[in-house]
XYZ file of N, CA and C in Angstrom:
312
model
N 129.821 74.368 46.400
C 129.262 73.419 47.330
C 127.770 73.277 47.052
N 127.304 72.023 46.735
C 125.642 71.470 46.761
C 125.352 72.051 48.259
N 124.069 72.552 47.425
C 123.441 72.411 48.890
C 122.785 71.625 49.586
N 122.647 71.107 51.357
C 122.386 69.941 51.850
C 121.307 70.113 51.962
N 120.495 68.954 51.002
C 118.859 69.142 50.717
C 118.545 67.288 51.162
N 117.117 67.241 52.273
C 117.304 65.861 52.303
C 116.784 65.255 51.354
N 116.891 63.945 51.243
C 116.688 62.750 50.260
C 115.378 62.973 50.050
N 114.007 62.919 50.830
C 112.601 63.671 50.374
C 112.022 64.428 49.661
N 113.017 65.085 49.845
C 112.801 66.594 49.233
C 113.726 66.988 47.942
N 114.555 66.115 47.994
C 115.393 66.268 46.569
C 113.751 65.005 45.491
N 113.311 63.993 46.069
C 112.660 63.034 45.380
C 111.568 63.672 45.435
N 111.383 64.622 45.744
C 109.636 65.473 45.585
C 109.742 66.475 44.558
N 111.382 66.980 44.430
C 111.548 67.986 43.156
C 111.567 66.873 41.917
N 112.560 65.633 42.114
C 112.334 64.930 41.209
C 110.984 64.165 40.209
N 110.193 64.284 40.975
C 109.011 63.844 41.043
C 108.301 65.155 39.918
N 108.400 66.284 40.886
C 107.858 67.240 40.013
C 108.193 67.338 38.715
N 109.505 67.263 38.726
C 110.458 67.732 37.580
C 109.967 66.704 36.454
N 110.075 65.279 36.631
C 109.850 64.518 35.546
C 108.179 64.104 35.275
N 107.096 64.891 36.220
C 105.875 64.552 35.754
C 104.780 63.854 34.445
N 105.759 64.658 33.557
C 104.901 64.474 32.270
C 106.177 63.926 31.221
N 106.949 63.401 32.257
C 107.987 62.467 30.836
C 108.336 61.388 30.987
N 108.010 60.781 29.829
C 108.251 59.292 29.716
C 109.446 58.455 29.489
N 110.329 58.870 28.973
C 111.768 58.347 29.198
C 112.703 59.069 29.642
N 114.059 58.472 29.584
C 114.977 59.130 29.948
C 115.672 60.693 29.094
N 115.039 60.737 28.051
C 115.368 61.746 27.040
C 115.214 62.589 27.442
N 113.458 62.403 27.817
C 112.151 63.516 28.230
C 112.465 63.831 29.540
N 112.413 63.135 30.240
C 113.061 63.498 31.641
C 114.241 64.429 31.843
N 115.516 64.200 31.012
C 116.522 65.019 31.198
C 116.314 66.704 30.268
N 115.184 66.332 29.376
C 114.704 68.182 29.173
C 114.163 68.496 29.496
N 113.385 67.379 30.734
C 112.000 68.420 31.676
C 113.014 68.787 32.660
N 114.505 68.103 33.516
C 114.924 68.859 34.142
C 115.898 69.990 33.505
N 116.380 70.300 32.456
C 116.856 71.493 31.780
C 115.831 72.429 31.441
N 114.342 72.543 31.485
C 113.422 73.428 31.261
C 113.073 73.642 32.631
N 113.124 73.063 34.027
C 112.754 73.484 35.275
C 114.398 74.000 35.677
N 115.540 73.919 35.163
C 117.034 74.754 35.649
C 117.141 76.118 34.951
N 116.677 75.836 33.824
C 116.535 76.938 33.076
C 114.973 78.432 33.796
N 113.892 77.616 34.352
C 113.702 78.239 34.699
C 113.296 79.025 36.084
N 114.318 78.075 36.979
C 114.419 78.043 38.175
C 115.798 78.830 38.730
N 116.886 78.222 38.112
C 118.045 78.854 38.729
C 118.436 80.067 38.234
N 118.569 81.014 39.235
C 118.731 82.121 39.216
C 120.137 82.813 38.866
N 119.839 83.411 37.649
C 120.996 83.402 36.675
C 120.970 85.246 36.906
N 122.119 85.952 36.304
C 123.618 85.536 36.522
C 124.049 85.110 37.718
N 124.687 84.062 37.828
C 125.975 84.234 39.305
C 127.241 84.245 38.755
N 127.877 84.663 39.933
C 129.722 84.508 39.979
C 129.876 82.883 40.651
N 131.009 82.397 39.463
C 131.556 81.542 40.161
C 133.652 81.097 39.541
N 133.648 80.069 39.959
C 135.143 79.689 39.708
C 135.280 78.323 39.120
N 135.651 78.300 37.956
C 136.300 77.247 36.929
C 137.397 77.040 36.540
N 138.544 75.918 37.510
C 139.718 76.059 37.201
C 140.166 77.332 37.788
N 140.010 78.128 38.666
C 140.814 79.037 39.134
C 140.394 80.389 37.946
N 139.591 80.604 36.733
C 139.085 81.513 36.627
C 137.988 81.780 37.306
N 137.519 83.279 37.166
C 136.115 83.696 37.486
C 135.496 83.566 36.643
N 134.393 83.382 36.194
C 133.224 82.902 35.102
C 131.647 83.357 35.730
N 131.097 84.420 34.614
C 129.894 84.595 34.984
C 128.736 83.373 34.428
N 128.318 82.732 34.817
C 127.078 81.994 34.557
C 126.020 82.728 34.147
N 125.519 82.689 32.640
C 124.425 83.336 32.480
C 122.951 82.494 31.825
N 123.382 81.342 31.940
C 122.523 80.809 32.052
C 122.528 78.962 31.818
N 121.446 77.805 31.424
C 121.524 76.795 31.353
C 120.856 76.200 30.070
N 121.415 74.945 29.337
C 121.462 74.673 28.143
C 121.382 73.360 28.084
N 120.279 72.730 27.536
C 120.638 71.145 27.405
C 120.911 71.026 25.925
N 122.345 70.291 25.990
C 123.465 70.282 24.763
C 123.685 69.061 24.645
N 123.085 68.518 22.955
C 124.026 66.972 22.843
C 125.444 66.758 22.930
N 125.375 65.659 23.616
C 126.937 65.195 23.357
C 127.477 65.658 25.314
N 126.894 67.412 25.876
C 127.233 67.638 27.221
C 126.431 67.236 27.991
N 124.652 67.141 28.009
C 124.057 66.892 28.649
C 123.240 68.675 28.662
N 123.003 68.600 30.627
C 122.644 69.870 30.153
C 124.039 70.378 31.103
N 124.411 71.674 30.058
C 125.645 72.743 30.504
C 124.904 73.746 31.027
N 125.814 74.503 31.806
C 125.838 76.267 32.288
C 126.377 76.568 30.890
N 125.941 78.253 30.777
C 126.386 78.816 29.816
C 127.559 80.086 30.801
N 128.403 79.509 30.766
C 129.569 80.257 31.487
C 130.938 81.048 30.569
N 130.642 82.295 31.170
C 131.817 83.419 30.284
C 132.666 84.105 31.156
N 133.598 84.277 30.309
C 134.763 84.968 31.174
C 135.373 85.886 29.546
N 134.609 87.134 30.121
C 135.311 88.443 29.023
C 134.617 88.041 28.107
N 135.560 87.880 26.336
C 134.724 87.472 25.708
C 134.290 86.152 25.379
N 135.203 85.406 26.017
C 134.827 83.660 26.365
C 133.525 83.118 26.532
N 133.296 82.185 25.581
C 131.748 81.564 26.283
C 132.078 79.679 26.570
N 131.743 79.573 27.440
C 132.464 78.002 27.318
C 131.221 77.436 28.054
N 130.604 76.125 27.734
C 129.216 75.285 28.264
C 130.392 74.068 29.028
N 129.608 74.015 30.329
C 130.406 73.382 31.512
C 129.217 72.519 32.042
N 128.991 71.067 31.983
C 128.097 70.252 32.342
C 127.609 70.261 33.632
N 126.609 70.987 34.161
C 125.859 71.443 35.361
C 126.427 70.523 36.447
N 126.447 69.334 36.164
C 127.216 68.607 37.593
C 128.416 68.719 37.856
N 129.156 69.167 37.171
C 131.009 69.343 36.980
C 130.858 71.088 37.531
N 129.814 72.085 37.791
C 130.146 73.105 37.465
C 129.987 73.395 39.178
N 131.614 74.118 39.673
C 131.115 74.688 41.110
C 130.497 75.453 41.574
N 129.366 75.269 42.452
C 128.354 76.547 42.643
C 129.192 77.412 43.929
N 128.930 78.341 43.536
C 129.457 79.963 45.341
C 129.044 79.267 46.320
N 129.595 79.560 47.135
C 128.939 79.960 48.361
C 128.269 81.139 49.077
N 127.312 81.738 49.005
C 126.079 80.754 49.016
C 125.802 80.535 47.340
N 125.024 79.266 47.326
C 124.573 78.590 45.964
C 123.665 79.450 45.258
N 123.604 80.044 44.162
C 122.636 80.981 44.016
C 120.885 79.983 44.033
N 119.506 80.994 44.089
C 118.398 80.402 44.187
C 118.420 79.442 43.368
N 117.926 78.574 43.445
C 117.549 77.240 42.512
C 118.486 76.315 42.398
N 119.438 75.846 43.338
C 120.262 75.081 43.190
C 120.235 73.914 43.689
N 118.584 73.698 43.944
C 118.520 72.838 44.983
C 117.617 71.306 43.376
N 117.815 72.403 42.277
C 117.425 71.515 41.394
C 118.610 70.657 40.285
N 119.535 71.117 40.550
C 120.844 70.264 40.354
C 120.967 69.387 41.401
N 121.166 69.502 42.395
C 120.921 68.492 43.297
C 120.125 67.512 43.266
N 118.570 67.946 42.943
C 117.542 66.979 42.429
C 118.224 66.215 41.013
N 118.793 67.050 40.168
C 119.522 66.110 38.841
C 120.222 65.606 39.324
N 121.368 65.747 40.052
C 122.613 64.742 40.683
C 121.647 63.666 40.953
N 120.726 63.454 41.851
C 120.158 62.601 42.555
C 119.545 61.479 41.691
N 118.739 62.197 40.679
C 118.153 61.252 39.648
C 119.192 60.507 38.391
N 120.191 60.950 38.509
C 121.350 60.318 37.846
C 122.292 61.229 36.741
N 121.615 62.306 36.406
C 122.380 63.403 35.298
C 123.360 63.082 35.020
């Protein structure tokens, strides 16, 4: 579950997030360099009915930016908006939300 962040305040992270970028390229690795170093990695979560540790975030051509999510010796990249966060959302989740918002 996203967490319920209002529209202000998701557009004030956005704001932050894309400061110093000029297109849409730059923008989507200034927000994979503020997830990367904002959201608070490892968490537990559930993909498809496995458990999957999240250990961290990756902006990947072709996915966008992914979680780097494992299960045993599995490593599988799961596109940050497709990926379900716990309940509670671990810290920094309020910057996927800011990506949902800006269009990711």
């Amino acid at each position: 579950m996203a967490p319920d962040i209002p529209d202000d305040r998701l557009d004030e992270l956005i704001a932050e997030a894309t400061l110093d970028a000029y297109d849409e390229e730059e923008q989507r690795a200034a927000f994979a360099a503020v997830l990367q170093d904002n959201l608070q990695v490892p968490f537990e979560t559930t993909v498809l009915g496995v458990p999957v540790t999240v250990t961290g975030v990756k902006d990947s051509p072709g996915t966008g930016i992914a979680a780097i999510c494992r299960h045993g010796k599995h490593r599988q990249l799961i596109g940050i908006l497709d990926l379900p966060l716990p309940e509670p959302p671990p810290a920094g989740a309020e910057w996927i939300a800011a990506y949902r918002r800006w269009g990711g």
